XYZ file of C-alpha atoms in Angstrom:
674
model
C 338.469 37.585 1.856
C 341.655 39.877 2.039
C 339.237 43.019 3.257
C 337.731 41.021 6.069
C 340.700 40.231 7.586
C 341.667 44.038 8.050
C 344.725 42.610 6.542
C 346.933 45.654 4.210
C 349.350 43.638 1.188
C 351.019 46.393 0.723
C 354.967 47.473 1.903
C 353.687 49.285 4.712
C 351.584 46.570 6.600
C 354.073 46.373 9.317
C 354.153 49.947 9.999
C 349.926 50.755 9.688
C 349.410 47.076 12.280
C 351.758 49.140 14.767
C 349.706 49.794 17.818
C 348.866 53.121 19.335
C 350.184 52.809 22.483
C 353.440 51.778 21.187
C 356.775 52.742 23.070
C 360.220 52.540 22.665
C 360.876 48.436 23.539
C 364.235 48.545 24.923
C 363.646 51.063 27.736
C 362.664 47.961 30.664
C 362.908 49.629 34.001
C 365.456 47.218 35.994
C 365.015 47.069 39.736
C 365.597 49.859 41.922
C 367.659 49.198 44.912
C 366.800 50.304 48.336
C 368.667 53.866 49.455
C 370.783 52.570 52.052
C 372.270 55.009 54.218
C 376.118 55.446 54.989
C 376.157 53.033 58.520
C 376.842 55.498 61.527
C 380.449 55.355 63.274
C 378.997 54.350 66.294
C 377.075 51.503 64.953
C 380.316 50.376 63.165
C 382.374 50.298 66.866
C 379.426 47.995 68.104
C 379.500 45.434 65.701
C 383.604 45.625 65.841
C 383.454 45.165 69.390
C 381.336 41.976 68.830
C 383.278 40.573 66.208
C 386.653 41.019 68.939
C 384.371 39.046 71.669
C 383.951 36.296 69.035
C 387.684 36.007 68.613
C 388.266 37.297 65.399
C 391.798 39.080 64.103
C 391.923 42.600 64.003
C 391.904 42.774 60.362
C 388.738 40.990 59.701
C 387.296 42.616 62.197
C 388.123 45.768 60.465
C 386.716 44.845 56.818
C 383.578 42.842 58.078
C 382.354 45.862 60.861
C 382.911 48.511 57.804
C 381.741 46.117 55.353
C 378.246 45.507 56.782
C 375.418 47.656 55.427
C 373.684 47.349 58.194
C 376.099 46.747 61.211
C 373.068 46.544 63.857
C 371.537 43.510 62.040
C 374.719 41.761 61.415
C 375.882 41.821 65.281
C 372.442 40.741 66.287
C 372.481 37.787 63.688
C 376.333 36.974 65.358
C 374.488 35.556 68.486
C 371.892 33.422 66.557
C 374.083 32.085 63.128
C 371.949 29.860 60.555
C 373.830 26.675 60.226
C 375.490 24.917 56.521
C 376.255 21.422 57.307
C 379.003 20.238 54.657
C 381.115 17.643 54.304
C 383.398 17.473 57.863
C 381.323 19.899 59.706
C 379.065 22.860 60.145
C 379.425 26.553 58.377
C 377.999 28.988 61.133
C 376.678 32.049 58.736
C 375.037 34.973 59.295
C 372.966 36.158 56.328
C 373.140 40.264 55.546
C 374.579 42.587 53.034
C 378.232 43.521 52.594
C 379.511 46.623 50.137
C 380.762 45.463 47.325
C 383.741 47.634 47.691
C 384.378 45.153 51.080
C 383.818 42.059 48.682
C 386.939 40.573 46.570
C 386.865 37.069 44.471
C 388.562 34.071 45.769
C 392.247 34.664 44.905
C 392.792 31.065 44.306
C 389.410 30.217 42.608
C 388.751 26.573 41.477
C 386.915 27.784 38.307
C 390.596 28.220 36.907
C 391.500 24.349 37.450
C 392.930 22.966 33.936
C 394.208 26.381 33.065
C 396.571 27.446 36.054
C 400.380 28.152 35.190
C 402.675 26.102 37.426
C 406.256 27.109 38.398
C 407.613 23.503 37.656
C 406.551 24.452 33.688
C 408.479 27.357 33.925
C 405.908 29.802 34.871
C 406.614 33.760 35.212
C 406.341 34.517 39.053
C 403.278 36.507 38.641
C 401.302 34.243 36.892
C 401.690 31.145 38.866
C 399.225 28.871 40.812
C 398.907 30.802 44.479
C 398.443 27.838 47.219
C 396.384 26.579 48.709
C 394.081 28.768 51.525
C 394.467 27.287 55.412
C 393.191 27.728 58.277
C 394.140 30.621 60.191
C 396.403 30.195 63.335
C 394.394 32.791 65.244
C 390.882 32.241 64.345
C 389.286 28.589 63.090
C 386.689 30.250 61.140
C 389.325 32.226 59.275
C 391.750 31.470 55.834
C 394.797 32.285 55.735
C 396.729 32.247 52.473
C 400.894 33.114 51.960
C 402.045 34.942 48.846
C 405.327 36.237 47.897
C 404.222 40.226 47.803
C 401.285 42.661 47.537
C 402.086 42.437 43.635
C 401.637 38.942 43.411
C 398.263 38.809 45.121
C 397.335 41.869 43.068
C 398.120 40.360 39.512
C 396.050 36.940 40.622
C 393.289 38.838 41.663
C 393.435 40.857 38.544
C 393.594 38.278 36.391
C 390.752 36.205 38.142
C 388.760 38.882 37.420
C 388.833 39.032 33.798
C 388.927 35.365 33.168
C 386.311 35.101 35.554
C 384.060 38.203 33.515
C 384.940 36.409 30.364
C 384.453 32.044 31.744
C 381.582 33.335 33.093
C 379.692 36.898 31.843
C 377.258 38.306 34.231
C 377.621 42.225 34.286
C 374.370 42.464 31.736
C 372.202 40.205 33.900
C 373.329 42.023 37.540
C 373.605 45.528 35.567
C 369.358 44.963 35.622
C 368.402 43.117 38.603
C 371.580 43.654 40.663
C 372.748 40.774 42.286
C 370.057 38.535 43.444
C 371.269 35.382 44.906
C 373.676 35.263 48.327
C 377.776 35.049 48.116
C 379.147 32.938 50.848
C 381.741 35.063 52.169
C 384.988 34.009 53.954
C 386.802 36.365 55.792
C 390.895 35.247 55.002
C 394.114 36.835 56.067
C 396.591 37.602 52.991
C 400.416 37.134 54.688
C 403.488 38.301 52.539
C 407.166 36.859 52.331
C 408.524 40.057 51.949
C 407.704 41.462 54.837
C 404.486 43.816 53.957
C 402.026 43.888 56.475
C 399.052 41.469 56.175
C 395.463 42.414 54.175
C 392.691 41.134 55.824
C 390.402 40.424 52.459
C 386.167 38.796 52.823
C 386.726 36.741 50.166
C 384.097 34.984 47.734
C 384.098 31.439 48.180
C 380.908 31.007 46.263
C 380.204 33.814 43.751
C 383.462 34.879 42.295
C 381.588 35.410 38.787
C 378.943 37.325 40.378
C 381.676 39.893 42.234
C 383.564 40.068 39.393
C 380.937 41.388 37.460
C 380.102 43.780 39.914
C 383.730 45.576 40.367
C 383.754 45.252 36.450
C 380.603 47.452 36.229
C 381.752 49.649 39.158
C 385.219 49.810 37.937
C 387.263 48.992 41.084
C 390.590 47.564 40.835
C 390.500 44.342 43.075
C 393.894 45.296 44.281
C 392.568 48.946 45.308
C 390.059 47.377 47.165
C 392.117 44.534 48.815
C 395.205 46.938 49.704
C 393.704 49.923 50.413
C 389.704 49.999 51.354
C 390.625 46.967 53.575
C 393.323 48.932 55.698
C 391.650 52.173 55.734
C 388.126 52.706 56.531
C 387.716 56.529 55.612
C 388.598 55.552 52.374
C 386.064 52.615 52.403
C 383.742 55.009 52.866
C 384.273 57.883 51.171
C 383.799 55.770 48.268
C 380.562 54.209 49.154
C 379.216 57.823 50.319
C 379.976 59.233 47.110
C 377.428 56.995 45.487
C 374.909 56.904 48.195
C 375.016 60.966 48.418
C 374.520 60.579 43.835
C 371.411 59.470 44.250
C 370.375 61.799 47.388
C 371.295 64.775 45.344
C 369.797 63.708 41.479
C 367.179 61.018 42.529
C 367.389 57.451 41.427
C 364.792 58.920 38.078
C 367.378 61.769 37.155
C 370.671 59.008 37.766
C 371.865 57.770 33.740
C 371.284 54.320 32.849
C 375.178 53.711 33.659
C 374.782 55.528 36.835
C 371.739 53.391 37.780
C 373.308 49.985 36.773
C 376.363 50.686 39.444
C 373.766 51.519 41.965
C 372.301 48.817 41.783
C 375.588 46.743 42.373
C 376.871 48.611 45.503
C 375.500 46.088 47.790
C 375.042 42.342 47.559
C 373.453 39.889 49.697
C 375.911 37.568 51.851
C 376.112 34.708 53.781
C 379.091 35.543 55.772
C 380.839 32.682 57.639
C 381.554 33.692 61.165
C 382.197 30.352 62.768
C 382.773 26.544 62.234
C 382.067 23.392 63.898
C 383.860 20.406 62.910
C 382.772 16.629 62.507
C 383.787 15.188 66.095
C 384.712 12.194 64.096
C 386.596 13.619 61.527
C 387.997 16.583 63.101
C 388.299 18.750 59.629
C 390.161 21.863 59.184
C 388.000 24.929 58.222
C 389.744 24.777 55.213
C 389.012 21.350 53.645
C 385.572 22.485 54.687
C 385.460 25.531 53.087
C 386.969 23.572 50.243
C 383.983 20.766 50.346
C 381.770 23.752 49.773
C 383.369 25.105 46.882
C 382.796 21.369 45.099
C 379.870 20.579 45.687
C 378.950 23.455 44.841
C 380.231 23.851 41.571
C 382.779 20.330 41.048
C 379.469 17.765 41.962
C 376.109 20.302 41.785
C 373.109 18.726 41.072
C 372.180 17.895 37.957
C 371.023 20.926 35.473
C 367.175 20.418 34.877
C 367.915 21.074 31.027
C 366.741 24.191 28.379
C 363.326 22.269 27.792
C 362.908 22.420 31.499
C 364.180 25.889 32.209
C 361.933 26.735 29.161
C 358.988 25.889 30.287
C 359.775 27.215 33.883
C 360.287 30.783 31.958
C 356.923 30.023 30.016
C 355.048 29.668 33.258
C 356.456 33.357 34.269
C 355.871 34.595 31.185
C 352.023 33.779 31.040
C 352.373 35.407 34.502
C 353.683 38.815 33.364
C 351.230 38.754 30.156
C 348.063 38.051 32.786
C 349.271 40.969 35.433
C 347.727 44.327 35.320
C 350.710 47.266 35.103
C 349.925 50.986 36.843
C 349.655 51.718 33.326
C 348.486 49.077 31.317
C 346.070 46.360 31.455
C 346.668 42.907 31.344
C 347.708 41.440 27.503
C 346.030 38.018 27.956
C 343.085 36.964 30.680
C 343.599 34.393 32.891
C 341.462 31.853 30.901
C 343.746 32.236 27.908
C 346.760 32.078 30.335
C 345.356 28.629 31.396
C 344.567 27.570 27.212
C 348.321 28.675 27.086
C 349.333 27.081 29.794
C 347.747 23.898 29.088
C 346.612 23.316 31.748
C 342.360 23.310 30.915
C 340.963 20.359 29.725
C 339.828 20.205 25.373
C 337.002 20.706 26.283
C 337.050 22.998 28.506
C 338.941 25.131 26.247
C 336.317 24.749 23.886
C 333.118 25.363 25.918
C 335.072 29.011 26.835
C 335.220 29.676 23.863
C 338.650 28.727 22.591
C 339.299 26.962 19.405
C 339.407 23.332 19.382
C 342.490 23.409 16.622
C 345.884 23.078 17.806
C 347.526 25.311 14.848
C 345.186 28.462 15.697
C 346.691 27.970 19.696
C 349.845 28.329 18.368
C 349.132 30.886 16.341
C 347.757 32.627 19.538
C 350.866 32.075 21.598
C 352.850 33.314 18.916
C 350.730 36.884 18.737
C 351.361 37.067 22.356
C 354.726 36.227 23.387
C 356.489 36.963 20.259
C 354.486 39.463 18.909
C 356.249 42.733 19.218
C 353.790 44.987 21.352
C 354.297 43.008 24.067
C 357.795 42.302 23.876
C 358.433 44.143 27.336
C 356.051 41.698 29.053
C 357.635 38.864 28.093
C 361.146 40.153 28.569
C 359.968 41.286 32.227
C 358.508 37.302 32.892
C 361.739 35.897 31.040
C 363.780 38.086 33.502
C 362.290 37.132 36.383
C 363.765 33.992 36.794
C 366.843 34.349 34.944
C 367.728 38.112 35.605
C 369.414 38.166 31.923
C 369.261 42.342 30.702
C 368.325 42.212 27.636
C 366.436 38.230 26.543
C 366.651 37.555 22.370
C 363.892 37.022 20.513
C 365.603 33.393 20.367
C 365.096 33.032 24.041
C 361.156 34.130 23.747
C 360.731 31.526 21.034
C 362.188 28.881 22.707
C 359.723 29.375 25.216
C 356.877 29.940 23.197
C 357.537 26.298 21.533
C 357.349 24.893 24.739
C 354.326 26.534 25.431
C 352.659 25.353 22.018
C 354.389 21.351 22.492
C 352.694 20.527 25.574
C 349.744 18.885 24.644
C 351.664 16.853 22.050
C 354.223 16.094 24.002
C 351.212 15.211 26.366
C 350.140 12.612 23.953
C 353.720 11.176 23.645
C 354.384 10.560 26.974
C 357.545 12.721 26.174
C 359.441 10.528 24.413
C 362.717 12.092 23.717
C 363.160 10.692 20.053
C 359.725 12.255 18.902
C 359.095 15.190 20.622
C 363.034 16.256 21.057
C 362.999 16.422 17.010
C 359.775 18.741 17.021
C 361.152 20.884 19.211
C 364.120 21.994 17.552
C 361.954 22.295 14.049
C 359.347 24.180 15.662
C 362.098 26.268 17.098
C 364.110 27.467 13.972
C 360.610 27.455 11.914
C 358.927 29.954 14.433
C 361.944 32.309 14.335
C 360.815 33.587 10.934
C 361.253 37.463 11.674
C 357.749 38.460 10.472
C 356.207 36.916 13.357
C 357.549 39.453 15.567
C 356.062 42.518 13.011
C 352.888 40.889 11.844
C 351.003 38.719 14.396
C 349.868 41.645 16.767
C 346.798 41.711 18.625
C 344.782 44.124 16.847
C 344.789 41.639 13.216
C 342.347 39.240 13.637
C 343.342 36.238 14.029
C 341.684 33.041 11.529
C 340.172 30.660 14.030
C 340.144 32.755 16.872
C 336.216 33.772 17.056
C 333.386 32.025 15.356
C 332.526 35.425 13.387
C 335.764 36.000 12.923
C 337.924 35.169 9.164
C 337.592 31.445 7.379
C 340.769 29.353 7.099
C 339.731 30.120 3.279
C 339.772 33.793 3.804
C 343.607 33.627 5.373
C 344.289 31.475 2.019
C 342.442 34.083 -0.660
C 344.480 36.884 1.514
C 347.439 35.135 1.362
C 347.258 34.326 -2.458
C 346.859 38.300 -2.869
C 350.058 38.868 -0.887
C 351.765 36.387 -3.114
C 350.271 38.427 -6.282
C 351.354 42.142 -4.737
C 354.914 40.642 -4.536
C 355.356 40.079 -0.889
C 357.886 37.454 0.252
C 360.283 37.586 -2.983
C 360.674 41.204 -1.470
C 362.819 39.540 1.486
C 359.410 39.582 3.782
C 356.226 38.252 3.571
C 352.983 39.985 4.240
C 350.620 39.570 7.105
C 347.831 36.681 5.852
C 351.695 34.875 4.350
C 352.905 35.210 8.033
C 349.621 33.455 10.076
C 349.675 31.164 7.151
C 352.909 30.254 7.786
C 352.813 29.729 11.804
C 349.963 27.753 11.168
C 351.106 25.053 8.729
C 354.821 25.252 10.486
C 352.967 23.281 13.748
C 351.165 21.018 11.481
C 354.260 20.050 9.433
C 356.755 19.657 12.304
C 354.362 17.031 14.342
C 353.575 14.819 11.256
C 354.908 11.682 10.645
C 356.668 11.678 8.280
C 357.897 15.264 9.107
C 357.468 17.646 6.629
C 359.543 19.960 7.488
C 363.149 19.490 9.357
C 366.289 20.781 10.352
C 368.637 21.924 8.253
C 371.991 20.436 7.269
C 374.691 21.339 8.998
C 378.061 20.708 7.350
C 376.308 18.633 4.599
C 377.853 18.676 0.656
C 376.531 21.026 -1.761
C 373.491 19.146 -2.940
C 372.130 18.909 0.414
C 369.804 21.798 1.466
C 370.980 23.862 4.553
C 368.484 26.373 4.482
C 366.646 27.054 7.908
C 362.732 25.716 8.405
C 362.633 29.586 8.018
C 363.925 30.682 5.313
C 362.065 27.428 4.080
C 358.542 28.973 4.737
C 359.236 31.920 3.481
C 360.083 30.593 0.368
C 357.163 28.415 0.267
C 354.764 31.328 1.192
C 356.162 33.618 -1.732
C 354.493 31.134 -3.877
C 350.765 30.519 -5.133
C 351.365 26.761 -4.990
C 353.286 27.626 -1.431
C 350.207 29.121 -0.389
C 347.440 26.219 -1.693
C 350.101 23.697 0.017
C 350.172 25.531 3.421
C 346.373 25.690 3.119
C 346.211 22.501 2.494
C 348.644 21.517 5.618
C 346.067 23.290 7.853
C 343.117 21.713 6.680
C 344.297 18.416 7.015
C 345.894 18.622 10.017
C 342.695 19.778 11.996
C 341.238 16.918 10.564
C 343.711 14.633 11.829
C 344.937 13.253 8.312
C 347.944 12.202 6.406
C 349.374 15.645 4.720
C 350.056 15.352 1.217
C 351.387 17.311 -1.820
C 349.152 19.929 -4.128
C 349.897 21.465 -7.332
C 349.651 24.660 -8.675
C 345.388 24.511 -8.147
C 345.610 22.801 -4.397
C 345.036 19.800 -6.267
C 346.779 16.666 -4.685
C 349.802 15.389 -6.900
C 349.344 11.970 -8.205
C 352.372 9.184 -8.281
C 352.986 7.082 -11.043
C 350.911 4.353 -9.585
C 347.764 6.771 -9.007
C 348.184 7.579 -5.555
C 348.268 10.707 -3.654
C 352.305 12.181 -2.817
C 352.946 12.280 0.815
C 354.321 15.590 2.073
C 357.901 15.238 2.918
C 360.567 17.666 3.688
C 363.306 16.355 1.090
C 359.686 17.362 -1.557
C 359.191 20.500 0.272
C 362.532 21.731 -0.234
C 362.947 20.693 -3.665
C 359.478 22.477 -4.874
C 360.426 26.036 -2.586
C 363.832 25.945 -3.177
C 364.233 29.661 -3.246
C 364.663 30.832 -6.459
C 362.754 33.768 -7.913
C 359.354 32.630 -9.827
C 359.855 32.434 -13.672
C 356.759 31.185 -14.553
C 354.952 34.326 -14.681
C 357.604 36.486 -17.102
C 356.725 40.054 -15.213
C 359.098 42.707 -16.253
C 357.259 45.375 -14.642
C 354.498 46.765 -12.010
C 355.265 45.923 -8.300
C 356.097 41.803 -8.333
C 358.672 42.810 -10.285
C 359.995 45.469 -8.417
C 359.819 43.835 -5.215
C 362.080 41.326 -6.221
C 364.569 43.833 -7.769
C 364.080 44.778 -3.628
C 364.804 41.789 -2.392
C 367.848 41.596 -4.237
C 369.127 44.861 -3.226
C 368.443 43.967 0.679
C 370.424 40.836 -0.034
C 373.171 42.906 -1.474
C 373.689 45.459 0.740
C 373.260 42.212 3.854
C 376.261 40.617 1.691
C 378.450 44.089 1.674
C 377.799 44.572 5.792
C 379.294 41.186 6.024
C 382.461 41.849 3.872
C 382.741 44.827 5.747
C 382.499 42.254 9.156
C 385.302 40.527 7.662
C 387.438 43.117 6.460
C 387.302 44.205 10.194
C 388.313 40.920 11.614
C 391.375 40.117 9.461
C 394.361 40.596 12.036
C 397.881 41.885 11.901
C 399.027 38.908 12.716
C 397.487 35.281 14.213
C 395.449 36.173 16.951
C 396.434 40.095 16.694
C 394.428 43.019 16.599
C 392.461 44.097 13.730
C 394.835 45.755 10.755
C 391.889 47.905 9.796
C 391.591 49.421 13.444
C 395.152 49.770 13.595
C 395.789 51.152 10.386
C 393.045 52.441 8.831
C 392.589 52.439 5.075
C 393.140 54.421 2.355
C 391.522 57.848 2.138
C 391.288 58.155 -1.129
C 389.462 54.519 -2.071
C 387.252 54.877 0.976
C 386.352 58.101 -0.941
C 385.283 56.772 -3.698
C 383.545 54.300 -2.215
C 381.425 56.555 0.486
C 380.264 58.924 -2.461
C 378.717 56.161 -4.499
C 377.161 54.947 -1.285
C 376.104 58.165 -1.026
C 374.732 58.715 -4.205
C 372.633 55.399 -3.375
C 371.549 56.673 0.022
C 370.377 59.542 -1.396
C 368.188 57.726 -4.159
C 366.726 55.704 -1.501
C 365.674 58.796 0.950
C 364.198 60.414 -1.840
C 362.181 57.128 -3.092
C 361.050 56.711 0.849
C 359.863 60.662 0.817
C 357.873 59.819 -2.728
C 355.993 57.103 -1.039
C 355.012 59.010 1.907
C 353.917 61.813 0.059
C 352.038 59.773 -2.059
C 350.020 58.247 0.808
C 349.820 61.405 2.844
C 347.728 62.127 -0.803
C 346.115 59.219 -0.684
C 344.687 59.708 2.839
C 343.897 63.717 1.940
C 341.668 62.614 -0.942
C 340.036 59.883 0.949
C 339.300 62.221 3.876
C 337.581 64.535 1.057
C 335.499 62.021 -0.551
C 334.552 61.124 2.941
C 332.979 64.867 3.663
C 331.599 65.138 0.675
């Protein structure tokens, strides 16, 4: 029964289930970079001499020598460059680290094709597309570009940085892990029609989005990088050294989160192009070879793996993170559990090791390990190991959990997309049920996980008690309801016909547009729905067809006397989300729970209304009216007084509840000591 499941059906079940070692889950450490020192002047001078001897222009020698984090290393690599073949020739490259203050985005970035402003169309001078770079007349492995004035280039660099940060936002990713993949950096000389002295740049031919994100984090203006730091080594070294000295003075742990993010991107890995060997047959110029390289990378890149493959890879990385102990905490799953979750052991071997043969039990165990709140940090670490995504969302975690769950099913179906794809989509939406993260925790005994654990009947009875207590109607399922919903969702999704499908987008008013997670909550909020979920799991484990059941758990028969097969339409019609009207209760906790659900819904509605008001612009496409002009103070004061009164009432209820719990604990302690 419920006691055997060690579950608490009251509203504080989630709080009671919180593990003792629970810590804030959004305080992920991120990458701690090496403490790079400011290079010695003689090392910079030695690199300058080596670059000059290879025929680089004076400007390139200056920016590349002071831009190198380790000048001695780059100098050694000049004599033994790596080769990167491109269409039309071979680029000679040296892999090294550069200070981020030495690199700018490609000023004629091809990512802006399709939105460029052309002079023939009447574009303003400062916004017109820049000419394509050409090969430098002074050095065969440098580019050259001609612009009207420094202001022209500065405007284009600022505009490019803003667009790149908007179109390909990488700021959150590099803030946590820095730049992982090297930028392909090419020297470029900027010449000006107005007679201003040339400017030497190191441009990111491949990686403009990354360096733009870095500059945004560091608050670097590209024009300052291009026209101040590139021409004055003392200013450049002063800018770099202020961050180095900050770390040396305060220590990494004493830096604020914002300061740590900036230090992480103080340097970037780079493949610096230091030479070019053209194809003897085509004699393609250097600037064309660079353009071909960019096109191969972005215009005709390798075909993306696709979301399913990406989630598969991330899922394996997450399992590694869960199975790996840290300095302060043990592994979250064993090596055997890792193999079971990954699906790399046979069903017979899994059962021999003590794992359940039932797919729904494995699905619930995966949800508990991947989606449970107490493992969130480990899971996010695993995701970031492949993506460097700063803040993986709950949707990210659900999607990779689903890929693990459906691995056996996919194998059985030979990866037939017409069967696998809709079931993957349904499970992704169904397992976004927020209660899964709150209730499926390791300290609660999972039904079916061990031979001596709670039975399926125990789980059903505990869920029925939670229904009687009003859980579900109050807007949130209890622990037993949640576990049963998770297990039933698996069989309802893989059934044929599917008994749970995706919501209808853009349908008529008569079509049900609720998400599968919402439908599950409505279903498990009713005694009949609990009996239905129990029957789904029972039949699913036996490989039987799913049939509809009534309030007593008995099969519903058609007019012809045949059991009625369970379908998505039938489930949505039966569990339409309306409050129960059959029990007539107007008193007690169940009735109060329904009222609490209304309170939560109205508050959510109020929040959305405030957001909608904030979105009203002054003019089409303009700024928010209320953010610019505000709103009548007397009207707002009146509304705030009403909200304050409700807020004080809610706080009083919470205090009363806490006092009652404390009194109950003291009474229990007294009885135990008698």
